[in-house]
CSV table of C-alpha atoms in Angstrom, one decimal:
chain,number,residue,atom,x,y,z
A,1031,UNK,CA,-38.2,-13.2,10.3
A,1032,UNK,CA,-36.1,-16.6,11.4
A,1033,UNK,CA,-33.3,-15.3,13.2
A,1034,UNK,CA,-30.3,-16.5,11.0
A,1035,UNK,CA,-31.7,-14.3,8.3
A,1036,UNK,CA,-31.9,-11.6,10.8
A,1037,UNK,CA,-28.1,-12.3,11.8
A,1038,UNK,CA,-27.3,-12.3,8.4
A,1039,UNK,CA,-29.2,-8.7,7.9
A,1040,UNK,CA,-27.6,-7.1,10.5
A,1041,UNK,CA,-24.3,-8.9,9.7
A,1042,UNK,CA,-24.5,-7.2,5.6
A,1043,UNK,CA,-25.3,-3.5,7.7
A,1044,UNK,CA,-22.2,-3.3,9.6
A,1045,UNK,CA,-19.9,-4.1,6.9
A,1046,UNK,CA,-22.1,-1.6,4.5
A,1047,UNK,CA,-21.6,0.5,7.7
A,1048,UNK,CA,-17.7,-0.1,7.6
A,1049,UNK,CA,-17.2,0.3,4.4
A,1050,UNK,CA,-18.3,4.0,4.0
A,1051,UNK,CA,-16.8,4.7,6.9
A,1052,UNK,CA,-13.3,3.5,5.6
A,1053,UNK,CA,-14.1,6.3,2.4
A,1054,UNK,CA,-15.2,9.0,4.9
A,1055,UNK,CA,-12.5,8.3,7.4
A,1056,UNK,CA,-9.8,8.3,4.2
A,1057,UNK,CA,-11.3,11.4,3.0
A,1058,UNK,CA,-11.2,13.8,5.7
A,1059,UNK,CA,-9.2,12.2,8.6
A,1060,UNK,CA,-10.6,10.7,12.1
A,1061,UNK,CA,-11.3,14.6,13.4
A,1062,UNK,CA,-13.2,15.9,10.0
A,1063,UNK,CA,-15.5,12.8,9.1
A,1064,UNK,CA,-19.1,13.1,9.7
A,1065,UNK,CA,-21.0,10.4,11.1
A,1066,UNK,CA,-24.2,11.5,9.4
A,1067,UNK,CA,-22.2,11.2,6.0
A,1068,UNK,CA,-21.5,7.7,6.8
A,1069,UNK,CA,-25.1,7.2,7.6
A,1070,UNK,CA,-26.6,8.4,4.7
A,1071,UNK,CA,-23.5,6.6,2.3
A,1072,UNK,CA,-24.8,3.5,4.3
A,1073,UNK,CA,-28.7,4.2,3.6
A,1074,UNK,CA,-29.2,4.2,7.3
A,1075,UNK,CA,-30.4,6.6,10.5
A,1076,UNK,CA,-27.4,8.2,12.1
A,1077,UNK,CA,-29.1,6.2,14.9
A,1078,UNK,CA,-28.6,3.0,13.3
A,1079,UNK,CA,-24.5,3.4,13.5
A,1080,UNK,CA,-25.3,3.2,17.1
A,1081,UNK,CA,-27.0,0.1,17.6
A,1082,UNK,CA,-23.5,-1.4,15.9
A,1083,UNK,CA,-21.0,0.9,17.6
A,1084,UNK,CA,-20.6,3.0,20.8
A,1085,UNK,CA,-18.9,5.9,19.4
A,1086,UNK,CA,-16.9,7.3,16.5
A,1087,UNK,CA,-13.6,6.7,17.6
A,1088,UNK,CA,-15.1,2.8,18.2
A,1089,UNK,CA,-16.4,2.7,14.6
A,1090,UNK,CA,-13.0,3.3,13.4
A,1091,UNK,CA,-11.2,0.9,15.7
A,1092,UNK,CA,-13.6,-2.0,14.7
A,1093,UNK,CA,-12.9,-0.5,10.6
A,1094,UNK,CA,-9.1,-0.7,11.6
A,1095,UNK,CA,-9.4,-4.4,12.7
A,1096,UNK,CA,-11.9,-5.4,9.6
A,1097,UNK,CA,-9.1,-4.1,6.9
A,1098,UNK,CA,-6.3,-5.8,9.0
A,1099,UNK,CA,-8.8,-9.1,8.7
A,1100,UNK,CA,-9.5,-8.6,5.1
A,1101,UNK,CA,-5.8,-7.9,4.1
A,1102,UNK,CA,-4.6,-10.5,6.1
A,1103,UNK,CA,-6.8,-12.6,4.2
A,1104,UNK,CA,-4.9,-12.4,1.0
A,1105,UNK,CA,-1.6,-11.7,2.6
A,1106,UNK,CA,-1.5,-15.1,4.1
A,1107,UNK,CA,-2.4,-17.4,0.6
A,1108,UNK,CA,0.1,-15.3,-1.7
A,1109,UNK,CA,2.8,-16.0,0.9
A,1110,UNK,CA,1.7,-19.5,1.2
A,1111,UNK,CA,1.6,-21.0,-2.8
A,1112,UNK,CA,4.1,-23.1,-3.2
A,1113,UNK,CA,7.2,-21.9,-4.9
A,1114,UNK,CA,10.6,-19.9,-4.5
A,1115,UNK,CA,10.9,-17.4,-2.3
A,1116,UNK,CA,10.6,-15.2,-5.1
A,1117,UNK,CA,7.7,-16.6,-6.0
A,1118,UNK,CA,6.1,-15.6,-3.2
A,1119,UNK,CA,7.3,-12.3,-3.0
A,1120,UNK,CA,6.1,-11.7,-6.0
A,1121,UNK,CA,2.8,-12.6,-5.5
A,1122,UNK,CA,3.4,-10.8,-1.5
A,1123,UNK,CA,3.6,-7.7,-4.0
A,1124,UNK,CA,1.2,-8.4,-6.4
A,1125,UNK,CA,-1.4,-9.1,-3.8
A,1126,UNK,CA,-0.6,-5.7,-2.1
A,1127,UNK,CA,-1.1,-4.2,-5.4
A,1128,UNK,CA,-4.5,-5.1,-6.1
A,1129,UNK,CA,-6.1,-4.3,-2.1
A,1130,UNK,CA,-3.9,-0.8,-2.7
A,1131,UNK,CA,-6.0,-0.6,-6.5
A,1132,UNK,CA,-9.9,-2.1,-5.7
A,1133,UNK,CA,-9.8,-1.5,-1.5
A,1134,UNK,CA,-7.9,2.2,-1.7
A,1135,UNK,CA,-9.9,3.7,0.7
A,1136,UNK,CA,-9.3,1.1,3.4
A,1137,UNK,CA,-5.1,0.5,2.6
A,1138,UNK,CA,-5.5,4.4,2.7
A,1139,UNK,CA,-7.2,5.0,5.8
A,1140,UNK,CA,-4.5,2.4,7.2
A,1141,UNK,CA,-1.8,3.9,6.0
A,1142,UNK,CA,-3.0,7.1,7.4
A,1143,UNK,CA,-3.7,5.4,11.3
A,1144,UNK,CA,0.4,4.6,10.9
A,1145,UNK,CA,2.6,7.7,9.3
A,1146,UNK,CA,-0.6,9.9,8.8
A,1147,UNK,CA,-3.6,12.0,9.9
A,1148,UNK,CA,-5.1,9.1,11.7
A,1149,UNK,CA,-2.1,8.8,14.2
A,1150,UNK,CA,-4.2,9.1,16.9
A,1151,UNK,CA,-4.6,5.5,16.3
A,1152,UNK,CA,-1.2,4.3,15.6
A,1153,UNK,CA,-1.0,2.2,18.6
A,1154,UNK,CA,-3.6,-0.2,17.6
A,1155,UNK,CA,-2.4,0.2,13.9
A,1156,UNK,CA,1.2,-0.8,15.2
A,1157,UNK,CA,-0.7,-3.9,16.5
A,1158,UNK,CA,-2.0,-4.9,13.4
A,1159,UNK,CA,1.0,-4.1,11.5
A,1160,UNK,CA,2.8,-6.9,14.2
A,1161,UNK,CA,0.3,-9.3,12.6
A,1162,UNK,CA,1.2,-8.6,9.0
A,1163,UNK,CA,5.2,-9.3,10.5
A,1164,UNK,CA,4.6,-12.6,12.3
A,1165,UNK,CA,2.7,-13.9,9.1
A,1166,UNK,CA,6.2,-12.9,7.0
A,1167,UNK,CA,8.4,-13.9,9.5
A,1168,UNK,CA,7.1,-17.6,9.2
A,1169,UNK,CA,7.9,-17.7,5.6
A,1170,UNK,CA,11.4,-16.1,6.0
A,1171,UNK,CA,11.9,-18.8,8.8
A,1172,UNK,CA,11.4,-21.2,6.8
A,1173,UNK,CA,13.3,-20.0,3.9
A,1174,UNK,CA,15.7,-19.9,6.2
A,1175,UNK,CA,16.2,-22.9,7.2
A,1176,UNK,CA,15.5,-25.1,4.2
A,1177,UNK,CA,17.6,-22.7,1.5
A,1178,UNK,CA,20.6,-22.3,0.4
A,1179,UNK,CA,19.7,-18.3,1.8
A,1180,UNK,CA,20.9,-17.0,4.8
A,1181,UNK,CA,18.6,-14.6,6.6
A,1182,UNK,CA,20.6,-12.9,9.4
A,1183,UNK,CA,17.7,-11.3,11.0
A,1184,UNK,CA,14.1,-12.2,10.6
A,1185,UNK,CA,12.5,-9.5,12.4
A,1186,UNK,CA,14.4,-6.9,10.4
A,1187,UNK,CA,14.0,-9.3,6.9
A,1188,UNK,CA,10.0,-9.1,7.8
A,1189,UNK,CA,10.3,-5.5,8.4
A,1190,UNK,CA,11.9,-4.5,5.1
A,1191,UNK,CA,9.5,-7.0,3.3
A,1192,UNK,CA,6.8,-4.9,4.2
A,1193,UNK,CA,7.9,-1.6,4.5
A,1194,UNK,CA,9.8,-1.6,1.2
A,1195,UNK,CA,6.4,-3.0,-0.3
A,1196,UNK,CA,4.0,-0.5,1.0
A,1197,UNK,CA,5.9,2.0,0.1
A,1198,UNK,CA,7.1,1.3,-3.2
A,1199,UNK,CA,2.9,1.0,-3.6
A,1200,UNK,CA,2.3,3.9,-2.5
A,1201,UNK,CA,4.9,6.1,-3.8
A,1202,UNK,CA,4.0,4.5,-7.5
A,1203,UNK,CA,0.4,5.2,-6.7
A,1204,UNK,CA,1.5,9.2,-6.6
A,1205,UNK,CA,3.4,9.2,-9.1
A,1206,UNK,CA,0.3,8.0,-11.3
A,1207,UNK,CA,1.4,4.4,-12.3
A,1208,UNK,CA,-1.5,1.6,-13.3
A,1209,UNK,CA,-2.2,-1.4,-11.4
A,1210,UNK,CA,-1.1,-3.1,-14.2
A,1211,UNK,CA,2.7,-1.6,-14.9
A,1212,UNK,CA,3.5,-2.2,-11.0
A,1213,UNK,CA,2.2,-5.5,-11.6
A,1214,UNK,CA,4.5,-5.9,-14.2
A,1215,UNK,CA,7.2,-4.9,-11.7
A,1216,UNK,CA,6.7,-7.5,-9.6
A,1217,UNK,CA,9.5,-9.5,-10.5
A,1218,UNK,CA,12.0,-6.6,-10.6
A,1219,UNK,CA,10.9,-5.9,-6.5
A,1220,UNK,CA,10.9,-9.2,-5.3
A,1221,UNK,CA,14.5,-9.9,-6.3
A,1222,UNK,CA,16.0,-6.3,-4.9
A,1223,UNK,CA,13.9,-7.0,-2.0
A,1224,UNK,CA,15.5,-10.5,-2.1
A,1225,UNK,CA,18.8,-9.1,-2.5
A,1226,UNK,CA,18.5,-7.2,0.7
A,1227,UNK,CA,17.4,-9.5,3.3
A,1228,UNK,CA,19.6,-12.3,3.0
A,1229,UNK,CA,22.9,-13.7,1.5
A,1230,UNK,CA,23.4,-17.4,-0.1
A,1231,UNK,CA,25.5,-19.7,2.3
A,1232,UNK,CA,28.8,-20.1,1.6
């Protein structure tokens, strides 16, 4: 078998291998999950996990890092379109609103790794969550310094950005709301959020 085919093989395993693991791990916590159930989600040998990863607790380290790399992925284009800050918040929303609707088990899972039953891990989650800030924090920056808005505090700005996202998410997602009403919403978020980080110049 040439060897990029291989690569590619192998490559397709471990992210078959990650996702189950991100439904297991979302299901029953770090402590409860059961490698043999993500083996056998996978179609794979309980073995097999271990020609990818060491352990458990490395399995869900390397599944932490692939959802930050995933989310970051479409994080960093809705906050990057051209367009008002509001704009962008919107689509900042939107964007968290779809990876919360057709990737729940990993925005779960990570969720869980920073207020949850995965806090075990909240030290590397509070690293990736420093990632999701710096990526913000450029965009406030720049709003900053090129609007008529006046951001006191980008660290904090960031901060509620993201916090008052996520959780607006995931406190609609309990209380039963579609995809498409907190889509709708969009607007109505971005400009409270708006409202709260920053003040027009004088």
């Amino acid at each position: 078998m040439p060897k990029i085919v291989d690569e590619q093989m192998r490559e397709a395993t471990r992210q078959r291998i990650l996702r189950e693991a991100a439904s297991e791990f979302a299901r029953l916590g770090f402590d409860q999950a059961n490698i043999n159930v993500i083996a056998e989600q996978a179609g794979i040998g309980k073995g097999t996990i271990y020609l990818y990863f060491e352990n458990k607790r490395e399995l869900f380290l390397a599944m932490l890092r692939q959802i930050a790399q995933s989310q970051l992925a479409v994080i960093r284009p809705a906050l990057a379109t051209p367009g008002t800050l509001q704009e962008r918040l919107e689509k900042l929303f939107r964007a968290f609103v779809t990876l919360a609707q057709t990737d729940s088990d990993s925005f779960n899972v990570y969720m869980s790794a920073l207020y949850g039953v995965n806090r075990a891990f909240q030290a590397e989650a509070t690293r990736l969550l420093r990632d999701y800030l710096a990526v913000i924090s450029l965009v406030l920056e720049e709003e900053s310094s090129t609007s008529a808005l006046q951001i006191e505090n980008v660290e904090t700005a960031s901060l509620m950005v993201l916090s008052l996202t996520e959780s607006y998410i995931l406190s609609a997602k309990v209380l039963g709301q579609s995809e498409q009403r907190l889509i709708q919403q969009a607007p109505l978020v971005a400009r409270a959020i708006l409202q709260g980080i920053g003040t027009p110049q004088q």
